[in-house]
Amino acid sequence: MVEVHTPSITDLDDHNEEEPREECGVFGVWAPGEEVSKLTYFGLFALQHRGQEAAGIAVGDDDRIVVFKDMGLVANIFDESILSSLTGNVAVGHTRYSTAGGKEWSNVQPMFSTSSTGVDIALGHNGNLVNYLELRAEAVERGLIKPYEESVSDSMCLSMLLADGVDDTTSVFDAACELLPRVKGAFCLTFTDGHTMYAARDPQGVRPLVLGRLAKGWVVASETCALDICGAQFIREIEPGELVAIDEAGIRSEHFAPTQRSGCVFEYVYLARPDSDIKGRSVNASRVDIGRRLAREYPVEDADLVIPVPESGNPAAVGYARESGITFAHGLVKNAYVGRTFIQPTQTLRQLGIRLKLNPLREVIDGKKLVVVDDSIVRGNTQHALIRMLREAGAAEVHVRIASPPVKWPCFYGIDFASPGELIANANPSDDPDEMCSTICETIGADSLGFVSIDQMVAATEQPRSELCTACFSGEYALGLPTGNPHADAVRTLLGTK
């Protein structure tokens, strides 16, 4: 195995980001004779929205696996010369935003481990595990990590345990079948031994994972948009609880656990790209439908314009405008080049706040009664600054409509939300939803505020509620809560008082 990387720049990104952060995107390709590194690059480019902190590609050619990974965006890590040096028949790739494990380079994926018999494994993981401490204890007991090693992520632990299960009598496939039933939580995996591509999905199917067909091979990716960009035909989802292996013998599949669907509803609301499909439902169509339902639940009389908070609020705003008959307009311009920054902002620059990302079109909104549609409210800081900016630009009234229910609970399955006490929906201790909404409305400075209901949001996905995880809205944690996590302990206390 050869592992190469470039020196990392310390990430000094401002930590006051308001939006929920996805954890990861995974990609895998088996295509002998094709430029698998470039296919993986394009796949990761399509999945960049799922993680902007780091990225990596591992390529295998039967003899060895070469891993190239670093901190930063996909386009900044890889270039033509690097991709041309990554040659082989199989590749796995990963884009990352950390929620488990720190921001050290050692936690950038794909992870790399070697079995006692010399079998190399490179692995990418999307999701969070709730029994990480149990798995870590097992890894310590096996001598794979030292008890005092603190910076071992759940993904690294998985990689080590998988490689340790491979020996002269146990194949990678069999080792995975033995390990995965003991792994609890959310996980979509792509991994390779340099010869075969493997993919696996947790029994609940929390995060999406799809299979696509190339002219000369196969692709696995977190979302269908990644299949589109590399010219693969969508075949099907990787089923919850399924392990797939792909090589020259074809596709081998085995269910390591029974399916108990609990897909993340927030994928439809915000996480997935609008041009992806999840379980046969267009993400964009779901978001437009949420906007229609939001307009029926919380209409605004005599409004002049419906404007979205770009880009994630666009589809729901379209739906709201269509249902209400109010004119749709773009009243905010987004700076397309604002991404993660390595410059620590001064207090003066920090006061510019949302203007670094959004700026109002004064001639559009001046004197208008606005319906402003956004995807979610987490802490409320962004909405407060946005409303003030719109009023300064001349808006007569600002009525905020949110295309998801109030976020009241943190996610432990792959989204980086705030702790319960930092969520604006918990600012009012009352259980009365009207009082909560009134408190939030006053805090952000809106003339009125409305959230789509859980039932209407779920209906827009066209999936049964019993097959969707709504934990961040409802506090119903279908996969359980992790141990040894202070936020999870706080949630247990709060749930125990209800």
Coordinates of C-alpha atoms in Angstrom, one line a residue:
M1 CA 0.0 0.0 0.0
V2 CA 1.2 3.5 -0.8
E3 CA -0.5 6.4 1.0
V4 CA 0.2 9.9 -0.3
H5 CA -1.2 13.3 0.8
T6 CA -0.4 17.0 0.7
P7 CA 0.2 19.1 3.7
S8 CA -3.1 20.3 5.3
I9 CA -3.9 23.9 6.0
T10 CA -5.4 24.4 9.5
D11 CA -9.1 24.9 9.2
L12 CA -10.0 28.2 10.7
D13 CA -13.6 28.2 9.5
D14 CA -15.9 30.3 11.5
H15 CA -17.9 28.0 13.8
N16 CA -21.0 30.2 13.9
E17 CA -22.5 28.5 10.9
E18 CA -26.3 28.3 11.2
E19 CA -27.2 25.5 8.7
P20 CA -27.3 21.9 9.7
R21 CA -24.2 20.1 8.6
E22 CA -24.3 16.7 6.8
E23 CA -21.7 14.2 7.8
C24 CA -20.4 12.5 4.6
G25 CA -20.9 11.2 1.1
V26 CA -19.6 7.9 -0.1
F27 CA -18.8 6.6 -3.6
G28 CA -17.5 3.4 -5.1
V29 CA -16.8 2.1 -8.6
W30 CA -15.7 -1.2 -10.1
A31 CA -14.8 -0.7 -13.7
P32 CA -11.8 -2.5 -15.2
G33 CA -10.3 -0.5 -18.1
E34 CA -11.9 2.7 -17.0
E35 CA -10.3 5.7 -15.3
V36 CA -11.9 4.9 -11.9
S37 CA -10.1 7.7 -10.1
K38 CA -11.6 10.3 -12.4
L39 CA -15.1 8.7 -12.2
T40 CA -14.7 8.8 -8.4
Y41 CA -13.6 12.4 -8.6
F42 CA -16.7 13.4 -10.5
G43 CA -18.9 11.4 -8.1
L44 CA -17.4 13.2 -5.1
F45 CA -17.9 16.5 -6.9
A46 CA -21.6 15.7 -7.1
L47 CA -21.6 14.8 -3.4
Q48 CA -19.6 17.8 -2.3
H49 CA -22.7 19.2 -0.5
R50 CA -22.6 16.2 1.9
G51 CA -19.2 17.3 3.3
Q52 CA -16.9 20.1 2.7
E53 CA -14.3 19.5 5.3
A54 CA -12.1 16.8 3.7
A55 CA -12.1 14.3 0.9
G56 CA -10.2 11.3 -0.3
I57 CA -10.0 8.5 -3.0
A58 CA -8.5 5.0 -2.6
V59 CA -7.7 3.1 -5.8
G60 CA -6.9 -0.6 -6.0
D61 CA -5.2 -2.6 -8.8
D62 CA -5.1 -6.1 -7.2
D63 CA -1.5 -5.6 -6.1
R64 CA -1.9 -2.6 -3.9
I65 CA -4.3 0.2 -2.7
V66 CA -3.2 3.8 -3.1
V67 CA -5.0 6.4 -0.9
F68 CA -4.9 10.1 -1.5
K69 CA -6.8 12.3 0.9
D70 CA -6.6 15.7 2.5
M71 CA -8.5 18.6 4.2
G72 CA -10.5 20.8 1.9
L73 CA -12.9 20.7 -1.1
V74 CA -12.7 18.0 -3.8
A75 CA -11.6 20.5 -6.5
N76 CA -8.8 21.8 -4.3
I77 CA -7.4 18.4 -3.3
F78 CA -7.2 16.7 -6.7
D79 CA -5.8 17.7 -10.0
E80 CA -5.2 16.0 -13.3
S81 CA -1.7 14.8 -12.4
I82 CA -2.9 13.3 -9.1
L83 CA -5.9 11.5 -10.6
S84 CA -3.7 10.2 -13.4
S85 CA -1.4 8.6 -10.9
L86 CA -4.2 6.8 -9.2
T87 CA -4.6 3.8 -11.5
G88 CA -6.6 0.6 -11.0
N89 CA -9.8 -1.2 -11.5
V90 CA -11.7 -0.3 -8.3
A91 CA -12.0 2.8 -6.3
V92 CA -13.8 4.2 -3.3
G93 CA -14.2 7.9 -2.4
H94 CA -15.4 10.0 0.5
T95 CA -16.4 13.6 1.3
R96 CA -16.5 14.5 5.0
Y97 CA -17.8 16.8 7.6
S98 CA -16.9 15.6 11.1
T99 CA -19.5 14.8 13.7
A100 CA -17.7 11.8 15.2
G101 CA -13.9 12.1 15.5
G102 CA -12.0 15.3 15.4
K103 CA -10.7 17.4 12.4
E104 CA -7.3 15.7 12.5
W105 CA -5.9 14.5 9.2
S106 CA -6.0 11.0 10.6
N107 CA -9.8 11.1 10.6
V108 CA -10.0 11.9 6.9
Q109 CA -11.4 9.0 4.8
P110 CA -11.1 6.5 3.2
M111 CA -9.7 4.8 6.2
F112 CA -6.9 2.2 5.6
S113 CA -6.3 -1.0 7.5
T114 CA -4.4 -4.2 6.9
S115 CA -5.3 -7.7 8.1
S116 CA -2.9 -10.0 9.9
T117 CA -2.6 -11.9 6.6
G118 CA -1.7 -8.8 4.6
V119 CA -5.1 -8.0 3.1
D120 CA -5.5 -4.2 2.7
I121 CA -8.9 -2.5 3.1
A122 CA -9.9 1.1 2.4
L123 CA -13.2 2.1 3.8
G124 CA -15.6 5.1 3.6
H125 CA -18.4 5.6 6.0
N126 CA -21.5 7.9 6.0
G127 CA -23.4 8.1 9.3
N128 CA -22.9 7.8 13.0
L129 CA -22.7 4.7 15.2
V130 CA -24.6 4.6 18.5
N131 CA -22.6 1.7 20.0
Y132 CA -19.2 3.2 19.1
L133 CA -17.9 2.7 22.7
E134 CA -18.7 -1.0 22.6
L135 CA -16.9 -1.4 19.3
R136 CA -14.0 0.7 20.6
A137 CA -13.7 -1.5 23.6
E138 CA -13.6 -4.5 21.4
A139 CA -10.8 -2.9 19.3
V140 CA -8.8 -2.2 22.5
E141 CA -9.3 -5.8 23.7
R142 CA -8.0 -7.1 20.3
G143 CA -5.0 -4.8 20.6
L144 CA -5.9 -2.7 17.6
I145 CA -5.8 0.6 19.4
K146 CA -4.4 1.7 22.7
P147 CA -6.8 2.5 25.6
Y148 CA -5.5 6.1 25.8
E149 CA -5.9 6.9 22.1
E150 CA -8.7 9.5 22.0
S151 CA -8.8 10.5 18.4
V152 CA -10.1 7.2 17.0
S153 CA -13.3 7.8 15.1
D154 CA -16.2 5.3 14.7
S155 CA -15.2 5.0 11.0
M156 CA -11.6 4.2 11.9
C157 CA -12.8 1.6 14.5
L158 CA -15.0 0.0 11.9
S159 CA -12.1 -0.3 9.4
M160 CA -9.8 -1.8 12.0
L161 CA -12.3 -4.4 13.2
L162 CA -13.2 -5.4 9.6
A163 CA -9.6 -5.9 8.6
D164 CA -8.9 -7.8 11.9
G165 CA -11.7 -10.3 11.0
V166 CA -10.0 -11.3 7.7
D167 CA -7.6 -14.3 7.9
D168 CA -6.6 -17.3 5.8
T169 CA -10.1 -18.9 6.2
T170 CA -12.3 -15.8 6.4
S171 CA -12.8 -13.6 3.3
V172 CA -13.5 -9.9 3.4
F173 CA -17.1 -10.6 2.6
D174 CA -17.5 -13.1 5.4
A175 CA -15.7 -10.8 7.9
A176 CA -18.2 -8.1 7.0
C177 CA -21.1 -10.4 7.4
E178 CA -19.8 -11.3 10.9
L179 CA -19.1 -7.7 11.9
L180 CA -22.0 -5.7 10.5
P181 CA -24.8 -7.3 12.6
R182 CA -23.0 -6.0 15.7
V183 CA -22.8 -2.5 14.4
K184 CA -25.6 -0.2 15.6
G185 CA -26.6 3.2 14.3
A186 CA -26.5 4.8 10.8
F187 CA -23.9 3.6 8.3
C188 CA -23.5 3.5 4.6
L189 CA -20.2 1.9 3.6
T190 CA -18.1 1.6 0.5
F191 CA -14.9 -0.4 0.9
T192 CA -12.4 -2.4 -1.2
D193 CA -9.6 -4.9 -0.8
G194 CA -8.1 -3.6 -4.0
H195 CA -9.9 -6.3 -6.1
T196 CA -13.6 -6.2 -5.2
M197 CA -15.9 -3.3 -4.4
Y198 CA -18.1 -3.7 -1.4
A199 CA -21.1 -1.7 -0.2
A200 CA -23.3 -2.0 2.9
R201 CA -26.2 -0.1 4.5
D202 CA -27.5 -0.2 8.0
P203 CA -30.8 -2.2 8.6
Q204 CA -32.8 1.0 9.1
G205 CA -31.5 2.6 5.8
V206 CA -31.1 6.0 7.6
R207 CA -28.9 7.4 4.8
P208 CA -29.5 6.8 1.1
L209 CA -27.2 4.5 -0.9
V210 CA -27.8 3.5 -4.6
L211 CA -26.4 1.1 -7.2
G212 CA -25.8 2.2 -10.8
R213 CA -24.6 0.4 -14.0
L214 CA -21.8 1.6 -16.3
A215 CA -21.1 0.3 -19.7
K216 CA -18.1 -1.6 -18.3
G217 CA -18.8 -1.7 -14.6
W218 CA -20.8 -0.7 -11.5
V219 CA -21.1 2.4 -9.3
V220 CA -22.4 2.8 -5.7
A221 CA -23.1 6.3 -4.4
S222 CA -24.9 8.2 -1.6
E223 CA -27.2 9.8 -4.1
T224 CA -28.5 9.3 -7.6
C225 CA -27.1 12.7 -8.7
A226 CA -23.6 11.1 -8.4
L227 CA -24.7 8.3 -10.8
D228 CA -25.9 11.0 -13.3
I229 CA -22.6 12.9 -13.3
C230 CA -20.5 9.8 -14.2
G231 CA -23.0 8.4 -16.7
A232 CA -24.3 5.5 -14.7
Q233 CA -27.8 4.1 -15.0
F234 CA -29.7 3.8 -11.8
I235 CA -30.5 0.2 -11.0
R236 CA -31.8 0.1 -7.5
E237 CA -31.2 1.1 -3.9
I238 CA -28.8 -0.9 -1.8
E239 CA -31.4 -2.4 0.6
P240 CA -31.3 -1.7 4.3
G241 CA -29.3 -4.5 6.0
E242 CA -27.7 -5.5 2.7
L243 CA -24.0 -6.2 1.9
V244 CA -23.0 -6.2 -1.8
A245 CA -19.8 -7.3 -3.4
I246 CA -18.9 -6.5 -7.0
D247 CA -16.1 -8.0 -9.1
E248 CA -15.5 -9.9 -12.4
A249 CA -17.8 -12.6 -11.1
G250 CA -20.7 -10.2 -11.0
I251 CA -22.8 -9.0 -8.0
R252 CA -23.0 -11.0 -4.8
S253 CA -25.6 -9.9 -2.2
E254 CA -26.5 -11.0 1.3
H255 CA -28.7 -9.5 4.0
F256 CA -26.8 -9.5 7.2
A257 CA -29.9 -8.2 9.2
P258 CA -33.6 -7.9 8.5
T259 CA -34.9 -4.6 7.1
Q260 CA -36.4 -2.2 9.5
R261 CA -36.8 1.0 7.4
S262 CA -36.3 4.3 9.2
G263 CA -34.9 6.7 6.5
C264 CA -34.0 10.2 7.4
V265 CA -36.8 12.6 6.5
F266 CA -34.4 15.5 6.6
E267 CA -32.8 14.1 3.4
Y268 CA -35.9 15.2 1.6
V269 CA -36.1 18.6 3.4
Y270 CA -32.5 19.7 3.1
L271 CA -29.6 17.2 3.0
A272 CA -29.9 15.6 -0.4
R273 CA -29.5 17.5 -3.7
P274 CA -32.8 18.4 -5.3
D275 CA -31.9 16.5 -8.5
S276 CA -31.6 13.2 -6.5
D277 CA -34.3 10.6 -6.0
I278 CA -34.8 8.7 -2.7
K279 CA -36.9 5.6 -2.6
G280 CA -38.5 6.5 -6.0
R281 CA -39.4 10.0 -4.9
S282 CA -37.9 13.1 -6.5
V283 CA -36.3 15.3 -3.8
N284 CA -37.2 18.4 -5.7
A285 CA -40.8 17.3 -6.1
S286 CA -41.0 16.6 -2.3
R287 CA -39.7 20.1 -1.5
V288 CA -42.1 21.8 -3.9
D289 CA -45.0 19.7 -2.4
I290 CA -43.9 20.8 1.1
G291 CA -44.2 24.4 0.0
R292 CA -47.7 23.8 -1.3
R293 CA -48.7 22.2 2.0
L294 CA -47.1 25.0 4.0
A295 CA -49.1 27.5 2.0
R296 CA -52.3 25.7 3.0
E297 CA -51.3 25.4 6.6
Y298 CA -50.0 29.0 7.0
P299 CA -51.3 31.4 4.4
V300 CA -50.4 35.1 4.3
E301 CA -53.2 37.4 3.1
D302 CA -52.4 40.1 0.6
A303 CA -48.7 39.4 0.3
D304 CA -46.9 40.9 -2.6
L305 CA -44.0 38.4 -3.1
V306 CA -42.8 34.9 -2.1
I307 CA -39.0 34.9 -2.0
P308 CA -36.8 32.0 -1.1
V309 CA -33.7 31.9 1.0
P310 CA -31.3 30.5 -1.6
E311 CA -30.5 27.9 -2.5
S312 CA -32.2 25.3 -0.2
G313 CA -35.4 27.3 0.1
N314 CA -36.0 27.6 -3.6
P315 CA -38.2 24.5 -4.3
A316 CA -40.5 25.1 -1.3
A317 CA -40.9 28.7 -2.2
V318 CA -41.9 27.7 -5.7
G319 CA -44.5 25.4 -4.2
Y320 CA -45.8 28.1 -1.8
A321 CA -46.2 30.6 -4.6
R322 CA -48.0 28.1 -6.8
E323 CA -50.4 27.1 -4.1
S324 CA -51.1 30.6 -2.8
G325 CA -51.1 32.5 -6.2
I326 CA -48.6 35.0 -4.8
T327 CA -45.9 36.1 -7.2
F328 CA -42.6 34.3 -6.9
A329 CA -39.4 36.4 -7.0
H330 CA -35.8 36.2 -6.3
G331 CA -35.2 38.9 -3.7
L332 CA -31.9 37.6 -2.3
V333 CA -28.7 37.1 -4.2
K334 CA -26.3 34.4 -2.9
N335 CA -22.6 34.6 -3.3
A336 CA -21.9 31.4 -5.2
Y337 CA -18.2 31.5 -4.1
V338 CA -18.7 31.6 -0.4
G339 CA -17.6 28.3 1.0
R340 CA -15.4 27.2 3.9
T341 CA -12.8 29.8 4.7
F342 CA -9.4 29.5 6.2
I343 CA -9.4 33.2 7.3
Q344 CA -10.4 33.9 10.9
P345 CA -12.9 36.8 10.7
T346 CA -12.3 39.8 12.9
Q347 CA -15.2 41.1 15.0
T348 CA -15.8 43.9 12.4
L349 CA -16.0 41.3 9.6
R350 CA -18.2 39.0 11.7
Q351 CA -20.7 41.8 12.1
L352 CA -21.3 41.7 8.4
G353 CA -22.8 38.3 9.2
I354 CA -25.2 37.0 6.6
R355 CA -24.1 39.6 4.0
L356 CA -21.1 37.5 3.2
K357 CA -23.5 35.0 1.8
L358 CA -26.7 36.8 0.9
N359 CA -27.5 40.3 -0.3
P360 CA -31.0 41.8 -1.0
L361 CA -32.3 43.1 -4.3
R362 CA -33.6 46.4 -3.1
E363 CA -35.6 47.2 -6.2
V364 CA -37.4 43.9 -5.8
I365 CA -38.3 44.0 -2.1
D366 CA -38.6 47.8 -1.4
G367 CA -42.1 48.5 0.0
K368 CA -43.3 44.9 -0.4
K369 CA -45.1 42.6 1.9
L370 CA -42.9 39.5 1.8
V371 CA -43.3 35.8 2.4
V372 CA -39.8 34.5 3.0
V373 CA -39.4 30.7 2.7
D374 CA -36.5 28.9 4.3
D375 CA -35.8 25.2 4.8
S376 CA -35.3 25.2 8.6
I377 CA -34.5 27.2 11.7
V378 CA -31.8 25.8 14.0
R379 CA -30.4 28.5 16.3
G380 CA -32.3 31.4 14.7
N381 CA -29.2 33.7 14.3
T382 CA -29.3 33.6 10.5
Q383 CA -33.0 34.4 10.3
H384 CA -32.7 37.3 12.7
A385 CA -29.9 38.9 10.7
L386 CA -31.8 38.2 7.4
I387 CA -35.0 39.8 8.6
R388 CA -33.1 42.9 9.8
M389 CA -31.4 43.1 6.4
L390 CA -34.6 42.8 4.5
R391 CA -36.2 45.6 6.6
E392 CA -33.2 47.8 6.1
A393 CA -33.6 47.2 2.3
G394 CA -37.2 48.5 2.5
A395 CA -39.4 45.5 3.1
A396 CA -42.8 46.6 4.5
E397 CA -43.5 43.2 6.2
V398 CA -41.6 40.0 6.5
H399 CA -43.6 36.8 7.1
V400 CA -41.4 33.8 7.5
R401 CA -42.5 30.3 6.5
I402 CA -40.3 27.2 7.3
A403 CA -40.4 24.1 5.1
S404 CA -39.8 21.8 8.1
P405 CA -41.1 21.5 11.6
P406 CA -39.3 23.1 14.5
V407 CA -35.9 21.3 15.1
K408 CA -36.1 20.4 18.8
W409 CA -33.7 17.5 19.2
P410 CA -30.1 16.8 18.1
C411 CA -29.4 14.1 15.5
F412 CA -27.1 11.2 16.4
Y413 CA -27.2 9.5 13.0
G414 CA -25.1 11.8 10.8
I415 CA -26.2 15.4 11.0
D416 CA -24.5 18.0 13.1
F417 CA -27.2 19.9 14.9
A418 CA -26.8 22.0 18.0
S419 CA -27.3 20.6 21.5
P420 CA -30.9 20.8 22.8
G421 CA -30.2 24.0 24.8
E422 CA -28.9 25.8 21.7
L423 CA -31.9 25.1 19.6
I424 CA -34.2 28.1 19.3
A425 CA -37.3 25.8 19.4
N426 CA -36.4 25.0 23.0
A427 CA -36.1 28.6 24.1
N428 CA -39.7 28.6 25.4
P429 CA -40.1 25.7 27.9
S430 CA -43.9 25.6 27.2
D431 CA -45.3 22.5 25.5
D432 CA -47.8 24.8 23.7
P433 CA -46.6 24.9 20.0
D434 CA -48.3 28.3 19.5
E435 CA -46.4 29.8 22.4
M436 CA -43.2 28.3 21.1
C437 CA -43.8 29.7 17.6
S438 CA -44.7 33.1 19.1
T439 CA -41.5 33.2 21.0
I440 CA -39.4 32.3 18.0
C441 CA -41.2 34.9 15.9
E442 CA -40.5 37.6 18.4
T443 CA -36.8 36.5 18.7
I444 CA -36.1 36.6 15.0
G445 CA -38.1 39.8 14.4
A446 CA -40.7 38.5 11.9
D447 CA -44.2 39.8 11.5
S448 CA -45.5 36.2 11.5
L449 CA -44.0 32.7 11.5
G450 CA -45.2 29.3 10.4
F451 CA -43.7 25.8 10.3
V452 CA -45.0 22.9 8.2
S453 CA -46.3 20.2 10.4
I454 CA -44.6 16.8 10.7
D455 CA -47.6 15.0 9.1
Q456 CA -47.6 17.3 6.1
M457 CA -43.8 17.1 5.7
V458 CA -44.0 13.3 5.8
A459 CA -46.9 13.3 3.3
A460 CA -44.8 15.2 0.8
T461 CA -42.2 12.4 0.8
E462 CA -44.9 9.9 -0.2
Q463 CA -43.3 7.4 2.3
P464 CA -45.1 5.9 5.3
R465 CA -44.3 7.7 8.5
S466 CA -43.4 4.3 10.1
E467 CA -40.5 4.1 7.6
L468 CA -39.0 7.5 8.3
C469 CA -36.9 8.8 11.1
T470 CA -38.3 12.1 12.5
A471 CA -36.1 12.2 15.6
C472 CA -34.9 15.8 15.2
F473 CA -38.5 17.0 15.1
S474 CA -40.3 14.5 17.3
G475 CA -37.7 13.1 19.7
E476 CA -38.5 9.6 18.6
Y477 CA -35.1 7.9 18.2
A478 CA -35.7 4.7 16.4
L479 CA -32.1 3.6 16.5
G480 CA -31.6 4.5 20.1
L481 CA -29.1 6.9 21.7
P482 CA -25.3 6.6 21.9
T483 CA -23.7 5.9 25.2
G484 CA -21.0 8.2 26.7
N485 CA -22.3 11.3 24.8
P486 CA -23.3 14.3 26.9
H487 CA -25.8 15.6 24.4
A488 CA -27.4 12.1 24.3
D489 CA -27.5 12.1 28.1
A490 CA -29.2 15.5 28.1
V491 CA -31.8 14.1 25.7
R492 CA -32.4 11.1 27.9
T493 CA -33.1 13.4 30.8
L494 CA -35.5 15.5 28.8
L495 CA -37.3 12.5 27.3
G496 CA -37.5 11.0 30.8
T497 CA -39.4 14.1 32.0
K498 CA -42.1 13.9 29.3

